[in-house]
């Protein structure tokens, strides 16, 4: 009985730490794609009248990366909700009866 509770406890703790690690990775990707959005804004600003292809590339790159940033933001939001649900279940499990 005590062995299974220890295994369950260890499983919950490892799952919580893994999910938090993955949320941190998503935050790094979000900042990377935000930087690319900034570069695409620079492309569109500097090449608006000089080069149509670079201007168009900047617009397309910016639009795609803004969508990617929103999708990653939603994934981070859902991941934080999942972690809070796991923590609540863990607290209910550990709480003395």
PDB file of N, CA and C in Angstrom:
ATOM      1  N   UNK A   1       0.823  -1.194   0.000  1.00  0.00           N
ATOM      2  CA  UNK A   1       0.000   0.000   0.000  1.00  0.00           C
ATOM      3  C   UNK A   1       0.868   1.259   0.000  1.00  0.00           C
ATOM      4  N   UNK A   2       1.854   1.291   0.893  1.00  0.00           N
ATOM      5  CA  UNK A   2       2.714   2.473   0.987  1.00  0.00           C
ATOM      6  C   UNK A   2       3.558   2.621  -0.274  1.00  0.00           C
ATOM      7  N   UNK A   3       3.948   1.482  -0.867  1.00  0.00           N
ATOM      8  CA  UNK A   3       4.758   1.523  -2.079  1.00  0.00           C
ATOM      9  C   UNK A   3       3.972   2.121  -3.243  1.00  0.00           C
ATOM     10  N   UNK A   4       2.691   1.748  -3.355  1.00  0.00           N
ATOM     11  CA  UNK A   4       1.885   2.277  -4.456  1.00  0.00           C
ATOM     12  C   UNK A   4       1.611   3.772  -4.266  1.00  0.00           C
ATOM     13  N   UNK A   5       1.439   4.220  -3.040  1.00  0.00           N
ATOM     14  CA  UNK A   5       1.235   5.648  -2.780  1.00  0.00           C
ATOM     15  C   UNK A   5       2.498   6.426  -3.111  1.00  0.00           C
ATOM     16  N   UNK A   6       3.657   5.856  -2.785  1.00  0.00           N
ATOM     17  CA  UNK A   6       4.919   6.521  -3.117  1.00  0.00           C
ATOM     18  C   UNK A   6       5.104   6.598  -4.633  1.00  0.00           C
ATOM     19  N   UNK A   7       4.737   5.512  -5.344  1.00  0.00           N
ATOM     20  CA  UNK A   7       4.837   5.528  -6.803  1.00  0.00           C
ATOM     21  C   UNK A   7       3.883   6.564  -7.402  1.00  0.00           C
ATOM     22  N   UNK A   8       2.679   6.629  -6.857  1.00  0.00           N
ATOM     23  CA  UNK A   8       1.700   7.598  -7.333  1.00  0.00           C
ATOM     24  C   UNK A   8       2.181   9.022  -7.057  1.00  0.00           C
ATOM     25  N   UNK A   9       2.730   9.227  -5.877  1.00  0.00           N
ATOM     26  CA  UNK A   9       3.266  10.539  -5.498  1.00  0.00           C
ATOM     27  C   UNK A   9       4.402  10.936  -6.440  1.00  0.00           C
ATOM     28  N   UNK A  10       5.304  10.009  -6.699  1.00  0.00           N
ATOM     29  CA  UNK A  10       6.428  10.278  -7.586  1.00  0.00           C
ATOM     30  C   UNK A  10       5.936  10.536  -9.011  1.00  0.00           C
ATOM     31  N   UNK A  11       4.935   9.815  -9.452  1.00  0.00           N
ATOM     32  CA  UNK A  11       4.378  10.009 -10.783  1.00  0.00           C
ATOM     33  C   UNK A  11       3.758  11.384 -10.953  1.00  0.00           C
ATOM     34  N   UNK A  12       2.984  11.812  -9.960  1.00  0.00           N
ATOM     35  CA  UNK A  12       2.380  13.147 -10.033  1.00  0.00           C
ATOM     36  C   UNK A  12       3.449  14.227 -10.051  1.00  0.00           C
ATOM     37  N   UNK A  13       4.450  14.096  -9.202  1.00  0.00           N
ATOM     38  CA  UNK A  13       5.503  15.113  -9.146  1.00  0.00           C
ATOM     39  C   UNK A  13       6.294  15.172 -10.448  1.00  0.00           C
ATOM     40  N   UNK A  14       6.588  14.012 -11.033  1.00  0.00           N
ATOM     41  CA  UNK A  14       7.334  14.017 -12.295  1.00  0.00           C
ATOM     42  C   UNK A  14       6.480  14.590 -13.430  1.00  0.00           C
ATOM     43  N   UNK A  15       5.173  14.307 -13.421  1.00  0.00           N
ATOM     44  CA  UNK A  15       4.291  14.859 -14.448  1.00  0.00           C
ATOM     45  C   UNK A  15       4.186  16.379 -14.331  1.00  0.00           C
ATOM     46  N   UNK A  16       4.083  16.885 -13.124  1.00  0.00           N
ATOM     47  CA  UNK A  16       4.002  18.336 -12.911  1.00  0.00           C
ATOM     48  C   UNK A  16       5.287  19.016 -13.370  1.00  0.00           C
ATOM     49  N   UNK A  17       6.436  18.446 -13.009  1.00  0.00           N
ATOM     50  CA  UNK A  17       7.703  19.065 -13.418  1.00  0.00           C
ATOM     51  C   UNK A  17       7.896  18.986 -14.929  1.00  0.00           C
ATOM     52  N   UNK A  18       7.461  17.879 -15.542  1.00  0.00           N
ATOM     53  CA  UNK A  18       7.583  17.749 -16.999  1.00  0.00           C
ATOM     54  C   UNK A  18       6.703  18.772 -17.708  1.00  0.00           C
ATOM     55  N   UNK A  19       5.465  18.929 -17.258  1.00  0.00           N
ATOM     56  CA  UNK A  19       4.562  19.890 -17.899  1.00  0.00           C
ATOM     57  C   UNK A  19       5.082  21.318 -17.739  1.00  0.00           C
ATOM     58  N   UNK A  20       5.622  21.644 -16.567  1.00  0.00           N
ATOM     59  CA  UNK A  20       6.175  22.982 -16.367  1.00  0.00           C
ATOM     60  C   UNK A  20       7.392  23.215 -17.263  1.00  0.00           C
ATOM     61  N   UNK A  21       8.188  22.178 -17.461  1.00  0.00           N
ATOM     62  CA  UNK A  21       9.341  22.279 -18.347  1.00  0.00           C
ATOM     63  C   UNK A  21       8.886  22.528 -19.789  1.00  0.00           C
ATOM     64  N   UNK A  22       7.835  21.843 -20.215  1.00  0.00           N
ATOM     65  CA  UNK A  22       7.328  22.023 -21.575  1.00  0.00           C
ATOM     66  C   UNK A  22       6.708  23.416 -21.761  1.00  0.00           C
ATOM     67  N   UNK A  23       6.067  23.937 -20.731  1.00  0.00           N
ATOM     68  CA  UNK A  23       5.532  25.304 -20.802  1.00  0.00           C
ATOM     69  C   UNK A  23       6.674  26.301 -20.946  1.00  0.00           C
ATOM     70  N   UNK A  24       7.752  26.066 -20.229  1.00  0.00           N
ATOM     71  CA  UNK A  24       8.928  26.937 -20.334  1.00  0.00           C
ATOM     72  C   UNK A  24       9.507  26.885 -21.755  1.00  0.00           C
ATOM     73  N   UNK A  25       9.552  25.682 -22.348  1.00  0.00           N
ATOM     74  CA  UNK A  25      10.031  25.559 -23.723  1.00  0.00           C
ATOM     75  C   UNK A  25       9.124  26.320 -24.686  1.00  0.00           C
ATOM     76  N   UNK A  26       7.820  26.232 -24.490  1.00  0.00           N
ATOM     77  CA  UNK A  26       6.892  26.974 -25.333  1.00  0.00           C
ATOM     78  C   UNK A  26       7.100  28.477 -25.202  1.00  0.00           C
ATOM     79  N   UNK A  27       7.415  28.943 -24.008  1.00  0.00           N
ATOM     80  CA  UNK A  27       7.670  30.365 -23.816  1.00  0.00           C
ATOM     81  C   UNK A  27       8.923  30.804 -24.572  1.00  0.00           C
ATOM     82  N   UNK A  28       9.934  29.938 -24.622  1.00  0.00           N
ATOM     83  CA  UNK A  28      11.127  30.262 -25.398  1.00  0.00           C
ATOM     84  C   UNK A  28      10.801  30.340 -26.890  1.00  0.00           C
ATOM     85  N   UNK A  29       9.995  29.396 -27.386  1.00  0.00           N
ATOM     86  CA  UNK A  29       9.600  29.435 -28.791  1.00  0.00           C
ATOM     87  C   UNK A  29       8.762  30.668 -29.087  1.00  0.00           C
ATOM     88  N   UNK A  30       7.920  31.053 -28.147  1.00  0.00           N
ATOM     89  CA  UNK A  30       7.090  32.240 -28.345  1.00  0.00           C
ATOM     90  C   UNK A  30       7.963  33.488 -28.478  1.00  0.00           C
ATOM     91  N   UNK A  31       8.970  33.603 -27.660  1.00  0.00           N
ATOM     92  CA  UNK A  31       9.846  34.772 -27.763  1.00  0.00           C
ATOM     93  C   UNK A  31      10.649  34.745 -29.065  1.00  0.00           C
ATOM     94  N   UNK A  32      11.038  33.558 -29.517  1.00  0.00           N
ATOM     95  CA  UNK A  32      11.759  33.441 -30.786  1.00  0.00           C
ATOM     96  C   UNK A  32      10.889  33.912 -31.949  1.00  0.00           C
ATOM     97  N   UNK A  33       9.650  33.438 -31.998  1.00  0.00           N
ATOM     98  CA  UNK A  33       8.774  33.840 -33.087  1.00  0.00           C
ATOM     99  C   UNK A  33       8.377  35.313 -32.970  1.00  0.00           C
ATOM    100  N   UNK A  34       8.319  35.848 -31.774  1.00  0.00           N
ATOM    101  CA  UNK A  34       8.070  37.284 -31.615  1.00  0.00           C
ATOM    102  C   UNK A  34       9.223  38.102 -32.182  1.00  0.00           C
ATOM    103  N   UNK A  35      10.437  37.598 -32.028  1.00  0.00           N
ATOM    104  CA  UNK A  35      11.596  38.272 -32.602  1.00  0.00           C
ATOM    105  C   UNK A  35      11.511  38.250 -34.130  1.00  0.00           C
ATOM    106  N   UNK A  36      11.071  37.144 -34.695  1.00  0.00           N
ATOM    107  CA  UNK A  36      10.931  37.064 -36.148  1.00  0.00           C
ATOM    108  C   UNK A  36       9.842  38.022 -36.633  1.00  0.00           C
ATOM    109  N   UNK A  37       8.797  38.213 -35.838  1.00  0.00           N
ATOM    110  CA  UNK A  37       7.772  39.206 -36.191  1.00  0.00           C
ATOM    111  C   UNK A  37       8.410  40.592 -36.250  1.00  0.00           C
ATOM    112  N   UNK A  38       9.265  40.895 -35.301  1.00  0.00           N
ATOM    113  CA  UNK A  38       9.959  42.186 -35.314  1.00  0.00           C
ATOM    114  C   UNK A  38      10.831  42.353 -36.546  1.00  0.00           C
ATOM    115  N   UNK A  39      11.523  41.287 -36.944  1.00  0.00           N
ATOM    116  CA  UNK A  39      12.344  41.362 -38.154  1.00  0.00           C
ATOM    117  C   UNK A  39      11.487  41.544 -39.402  1.00  0.00           C
ATOM    118  N   UNK A  40      10.337  40.916 -39.416  1.00  0.00           N
ATOM    119  CA  UNK A  40       9.465  41.085 -40.580  1.00  0.00           C
ATOM    120  C   UNK A  40       8.888  42.498 -40.635  1.00  0.00           C
ATOM    121  N   UNK A  41       8.651  43.102 -39.490  1.00  0.00           N
ATOM    122  CA  UNK A  41       8.206  44.500 -39.474  1.00  0.00           C
ATOM    123  C   UNK A  41       9.304  45.399 -40.033  1.00  0.00           C
ATOM    124  N   UNK A  42      10.548  45.105 -39.674  1.00  0.00           N
ATOM    125  CA  UNK A  42      11.663  45.877 -40.239  1.00  0.00           C
ATOM    126  C   UNK A  42      11.757  45.688 -41.750  1.00  0.00           C
ATOM    127  N   UNK A  43      11.554  44.461 -42.220  1.00  0.00           N
ATOM    128  CA  UNK A  43      11.575  44.210 -43.672  1.00  0.00           C
ATOM    129  C   UNK A  43      10.508  45.028 -44.381  1.00  0.00           C
ATOM    130  N   UNK A  44       9.315  45.030 -43.843  1.00  0.00           N
ATOM    131  CA  UNK A  44       8.237  45.769 -44.499  1.00  0.00           C
ATOM    132  C   UNK A  44       8.480  47.276 -44.435  1.00  0.00           C
ATOM    133  N   UNK A  45       9.044  47.751 -43.353  1.00  0.00           N
ATOM    134  CA  UNK A  45       9.278  49.191 -43.199  1.00  0.00           C
ATOM    135  C   UNK A  45      10.355  49.693 -44.153  1.00  0.00           C
ATOM    136  N   UNK A  46      11.477  48.970 -44.219  1.00  0.00           N
ATOM    137  CA  UNK A  46      12.599  49.458 -45.000  1.00  0.00           C
ATOM    138  C   UNK A  46      12.469  49.184 -46.499  1.00  0.00           C
ATOM    139  N   UNK A  47      11.673  48.213 -46.892  1.00  0.00           N
ATOM    140  CA  UNK A  47      11.595  47.865 -48.306  1.00  0.00           C
ATOM    141  C   UNK A  47      10.216  48.119 -48.905  1.00  0.00           C
ATOM    142  N   UNK A  48       9.445  49.017 -48.313  1.00  0.00           N
ATOM    143  CA  UNK A  48       8.105  49.288 -48.809  1.00  0.00           C
ATOM    144  C   UNK A  48       8.135  49.902 -50.205  1.00  0.00           C
ATOM    145  N   UNK A  49       9.124  50.731 -50.515  1.00  0.00           N
ATOM    146  CA  UNK A  49       9.192  51.386 -51.823  1.00  0.00           C
ATOM    147  C   UNK A  49      10.391  50.925 -52.653  1.00  0.00           C
ATOM    148  N   UNK A  50      11.259  50.108 -52.099  1.00  0.00           N
ATOM    149  CA  UNK A  50      12.480  49.737 -52.804  1.00  0.00           C
ATOM    150  C   UNK A  50      12.384  48.390 -53.507  1.00  0.00           C
ATOM    151  N   UNK A  51      11.893  47.390 -52.805  1.00  0.00           N
ATOM    152  CA  UNK A  51      11.882  46.042 -53.356  1.00  0.00           C
ATOM    153  C   UNK A  51      10.550  45.389 -52.993  1.00  0.00           C
ATOM    154  N   UNK A  52       9.781  45.077 -54.017  1.00  0.00           N
ATOM    155  CA  UNK A  52       8.443  44.518 -53.796  1.00  0.00           C
ATOM    156  C   UNK A  52       8.532  43.126 -53.179  1.00  0.00           C
ATOM    157  N   UNK A  53       9.517  42.332 -53.605  1.00  0.00           N
ATOM    158  CA  UNK A  53       9.622  40.966 -53.107  1.00  0.00           C
ATOM    159  C   UNK A  53       9.977  40.927 -51.619  1.00  0.00           C
ATOM    160  N   UNK A  54      10.893  41.753 -51.194  1.00  0.00           N
ATOM    161  CA  UNK A  54      11.247  41.783 -49.773  1.00  0.00           C
ATOM    162  C   UNK A  54      10.096  42.355 -48.940  1.00  0.00           C
ATOM    163  N   UNK A  55       9.386  43.319 -49.496  1.00  0.00           N
ATOM    164  CA  UNK A  55       8.218  43.865 -48.804  1.00  0.00           C
ATOM    165  C   UNK A  55       7.145  42.787 -48.642  1.00  0.00           C
ATOM    166  N   UNK A  56       6.875  42.062 -49.711  1.00  0.00           N
ATOM    167  CA  UNK A  56       5.890  40.985 -49.650  1.00  0.00           C
ATOM    168  C   UNK A  56       6.320  39.871 -48.720  1.00  0.00           C
ATOM    169  N   UNK A  57       7.609  39.554 -48.748  1.00  0.00           N
ATOM    170  CA  UNK A  57       8.136  38.531 -47.840  1.00  0.00           C
ATOM    171  C   UNK A  57       7.964  38.970 -46.395  1.00  0.00           C
ATOM    172  N   UNK A  58       8.209  40.220 -46.120  1.00  0.00           N
ATOM    173  CA  UNK A  58       8.030  40.740 -44.764  1.00  0.00           C
ATOM    174  C   UNK A  58       6.591  40.657 -44.309  1.00  0.00           C
ATOM    175  N   UNK A  59       5.659  40.974 -45.218  1.00  0.00           N
ATOM    176  CA  UNK A  59       4.236  40.897 -44.866  1.00  0.00           C
ATOM    177  C   UNK A  59       3.798  39.463 -44.592  1.00  0.00           C
ATOM    178  N   UNK A  60       4.185  38.555 -45.482  1.00  0.00           N
ATOM    179  CA  UNK A  60       3.797  37.150 -45.314  1.00  0.00           C
ATOM    180  C   UNK A  60       4.443  36.562 -44.067  1.00  0.00           C
ATOM    181  N   UNK A  61       5.721  36.828 -43.876  1.00  0.00           N
ATOM    182  CA  UNK A  61       6.441  36.314 -42.714  1.00  0.00           C
ATOM    183  C   UNK A  61       5.834  36.855 -41.417  1.00  0.00           C
ATOM    184  N   UNK A  62       5.502  38.134 -41.414  1.00  0.00           N
ATOM    185  CA  UNK A  62       4.900  38.721 -40.219  1.00  0.00           C
ATOM    186  C   UNK A  62       3.539  38.134 -39.903  1.00  0.00           C
ATOM    187  N   UNK A  63       2.712  37.955 -40.932  1.00  0.00           N
ATOM    188  CA  UNK A  63       1.369  37.406 -40.716  1.00  0.00           C
ATOM    189  C   UNK A  63       1.435  35.979 -40.189  1.00  0.00           C
ATOM    190  N   UNK A  64       2.271  35.163 -40.810  1.00  0.00           N
ATOM    191  CA  UNK A  64       2.393  33.765 -40.374  1.00  0.00           C
ATOM    192  C   UNK A  64       2.924  33.689 -38.948  1.00  0.00           C
ATOM    193  N   UNK A  65       3.916  34.489 -38.642  1.00  0.00           N
ATOM    194  CA  UNK A  65       4.514  34.413 -37.307  1.00  0.00           C
ATOM    195  C   UNK A  65       3.599  34.979 -36.221  1.00  0.00           C
ATOM    196  N   UNK A  66       2.781  35.957 -36.562  1.00  0.00           N
ATOM    197  CA  UNK A  66       1.807  36.444 -35.585  1.00  0.00           C
ATOM    198  C   UNK A  66       0.804  35.340 -35.252  1.00  0.00           C
ATOM    199  N   UNK A  67       0.377  34.610 -36.273  1.00  0.00           N
ATOM    200  CA  UNK A  67      -0.522  33.475 -36.033  1.00  0.00           C
ATOM    201  C   UNK A  67       0.156  32.403 -35.176  1.00  0.00           C
ATOM    202  N   UNK A  68       1.431  32.142 -35.456  1.00  0.00           N
ATOM    203  CA  UNK A  68       2.169  31.151 -34.669  1.00  0.00           C
ATOM    204  C   UNK A  68       2.287  31.601 -33.215  1.00  0.00           C
ATOM    205  N   UNK A  69       2.548  32.876 -32.981  1.00  0.00           N
ATOM    206  CA  UNK A  69       2.659  33.397 -31.617  1.00  0.00           C
ATOM    207  C   UNK A  69       1.325  33.239 -30.879  1.00  0.00           C
ATOM    208  N   UNK A  70       0.209  33.515 -31.573  1.00  0.00           N
ATOM    209  CA  UNK A  70      -1.101  33.330 -30.942  1.00  0.00           C
ATOM    210  C   UNK A  70      -1.376  31.871 -30.624  1.00  0.00           C
ATOM    211  N   UNK A  71      -1.011  30.975 -31.515  1.00  0.00           N
ATOM    212  CA  UNK A  71      -1.223  29.543 -31.273  1.00  0.00           C
ATOM    213  C   UNK A  71      -0.375  29.067 -30.101  1.00  0.00           C
ATOM    214  N   UNK A  72       0.861  29.505 -30.037  1.00  0.00           N
ATOM    215  CA  UNK A  72       1.728  29.116 -28.921  1.00  0.00           C
ATOM    216  C   UNK A  72       1.210  29.707 -27.615  1.00  0.00           C
ATOM    217  N   UNK A  73       0.692  30.930 -27.659  1.00  0.00           N
ATOM    218  CA  UNK A  73       0.118  31.543 -26.454  1.00  0.00           C
ATOM    219  C   UNK A  73      -1.062  30.728 -25.943  1.00  0.00           C
ATOM    220  N   UNK A  74      -1.891  30.257 -26.863  1.00  0.00           N
ATOM    221  CA  UNK A  74      -3.028  29.427 -26.470  1.00  0.00           C
ATOM    222  C   UNK A  74      -2.556  28.104 -25.890  1.00  0.00           C
ATOM    223  N   UNK A  75      -1.495  27.524 -26.464  1.00  0.00           N
ATOM    224  CA  UNK A  75      -0.946  26.272 -25.934  1.00  0.00           C
ATOM    225  C   UNK A  75      -0.382  26.474 -24.532  1.00  0.00           C
ATOM    226  N   UNK A  76       0.254  27.607 -24.296  1.00  0.00           N
ATOM    227  CA  UNK A  76       0.769  27.910 -22.952  1.00  0.00           C
ATOM    228  C   UNK A  76      -0.383  28.054 -21.972  1.00  0.00           C
ATOM    229  N   UNK A  77      -1.435  28.744 -22.389  1.00  0.00           N
ATOM    230  CA  UNK A  77      -2.611  28.928 -21.538  1.00  0.00           C
ATOM    231  C   UNK A  77      -3.231  27.581 -21.167  1.00  0.00           C
ATOM    232  N   UNK A  78      -3.423  26.722 -22.169  1.00  0.00           N
ATOM    233  CA  UNK A  78      -4.014  25.408 -21.900  1.00  0.00           C
ATOM    234  C   UNK A  78      -3.082  24.545 -21.051  1.00  0.00           C
ATOM    235  N   UNK A  79      -1.783  24.662 -21.276  1.00  0.00           N
ATOM    236  CA  UNK A  79      -0.825  23.906 -20.480  1.00  0.00           C
ATOM    237  C   UNK A  79      -0.847  24.321 -19.019  1.00  0.00           C
ATOM    238  N   UNK A  80      -0.973  25.619 -18.766  1.00  0.00           N
ATOM    239  CA  UNK A  80      -1.067  26.079 -17.384  1.00  0.00           C
ATOM    240  C   UNK A  80      -2.351  25.604 -16.725  1.00  0.00           C
ATOM    241  N   UNK A  81      -3.435  25.531 -17.499  1.00  0.00           N
ATOM    242  CA  UNK A  81      -4.680  24.981 -16.961  1.00  0.00           C
ATOM    243  C   UNK A  81      -4.504  23.507 -16.618  1.00  0.00           C
ATOM    244  N   UNK A  82      -3.820  22.758 -17.478  1.00  0.00           N
ATOM    245  CA  UNK A  82      -3.585  21.342 -17.212  1.00  0.00           C
ATOM    246  C   UNK A  82      -2.753  21.142 -15.956  1.00  0.00           C
ATOM    247  N   UNK A  83      -1.733  21.970 -15.788  1.00  0.00           N
ATOM    248  CA  UNK A  83      -0.890  21.856 -14.598  1.00  0.00           C
ATOM    249  C   UNK A  83      -1.703  22.146 -13.342  1.00  0.00           C
ATOM    250  N   UNK A  84      -2.575  23.147 -13.397  1.00  0.00           N
ATOM    251  CA  UNK A  84      -3.380  23.458 -12.211  1.00  0.00           C
ATOM    252  C   UNK A  84      -4.355  22.325 -11.896  1.00  0.00           C
ATOM    253  N   UNK A  85      -4.895  21.661 -12.924  1.00  0.00           N
ATOM    254  CA  UNK A  85      -5.781  20.513 -12.687  1.00  0.00           C
ATOM    255  C   UNK A  85      -4.999  19.363 -12.059  1.00  0.00           C
ATOM    256  N   UNK A  86      -3.799  19.114 -12.546  1.00  0.00           N
ATOM    257  CA  UNK A  86      -2.978  18.038 -11.990  1.00  0.00           C
ATOM    258  C   UNK A  86      -2.601  18.343 -10.547  1.00  0.00           C
ATOM    259  N   UNK A  87      -2.275  19.596 -10.259  1.00  0.00           N
ATOM    260  CA  UNK A  87      -1.920  19.989  -8.889  1.00  0.00           C
ATOM    261  C   UNK A  87      -3.129  19.824  -7.957  1.00  0.00           C
ATOM    262  N   UNK A  88      -4.322  20.193  -8.435  1.00  0.00           N
ATOM    263  CA  UNK A  88      -5.532  20.024  -7.620  1.00  0.00           C
ATOM    264  C   UNK A  88      -5.796  18.550  -7.331  1.00  0.00           C
ATOM    265  N   UNK A  89      -5.647  17.705  -8.328  1.00  0.00           N
ATOM    266  CA  UNK A  89      -5.841  16.264  -8.118  1.00  0.00           C
ATOM    267  C   UNK A  89      -4.799  15.705  -7.165  1.00  0.00           C
ATOM    268  N   UNK A  90      -3.574  16.198  -7.300  1.00  0.00           N
ATOM    269  CA  UNK A  90      -2.511  15.758  -6.401  1.00  0.00           C
ATOM    270  C   UNK A  90      -2.807  16.181  -4.965  1.00  0.00           C
ATOM    271  N   UNK A  91      -3.291  17.403  -4.780  1.00  0.00           N
ATOM    272  CA  UNK A  91      -3.639  17.888  -3.444  1.00  0.00           C
ATOM    273  C   UNK A  91      -4.770  17.075  -2.839  1.00  0.00           C
ATOM    274  N   UNK A  92      -5.759  16.709  -3.660  1.00  0.00           N
ATOM    275  CA  UNK A  92      -6.852  15.873  -3.158  1.00  0.00           C
ATOM    276  C   UNK A  92      -6.348  14.494  -2.762  1.00  0.00           C
ATOM    277  N   UNK A  93      -5.381  13.974  -3.491  1.00  0.00           N
ATOM    278  CA  UNK A  93      -4.826  12.655  -3.205  1.00  0.00           C
ATOM    279  C   UNK A  93      -4.016  12.660  -1.911  1.00  0.00           C
ATOM    280  N   UNK A  94      -3.234  13.717  -1.715  1.00  0.00           N
ATOM    281  CA  UNK A  94      -2.328  13.800  -0.564  1.00  0.00           C
ATOM    282  C   UNK A  94      -3.055  14.243   0.694  1.00  0.00           C
ATOM    283  N   UNK A  95      -4.163  14.982   0.515  1.00  0.00           N
ATOM    284  CA  UNK A  95      -4.895  15.527   1.665  1.00  0.00           C
ATOM    285  C   UNK A  95      -5.331  14.396   2.597  1.00  0.00           C
ATOM    286  N   UNK A  96      -5.034  14.528   3.884  1.00  0.00           N
ATOM    287  CA  UNK A  96      -5.471  13.486   4.833  1.00  0.00           C
ATOM    288  C   UNK A  96      -6.990  13.439   4.939  1.00  0.00           C
ATOM    289  N   UNK A  97      -7.485  12.209   5.066  1.00  0.00           N
ATOM    290  CA  UNK A  97      -8.937  12.024   5.112  1.00  0.00           C
ATOM    291  C   UNK A  97      -9.454  11.841   6.505  1.00  0.00           C
TER     292      UNK A  97
END
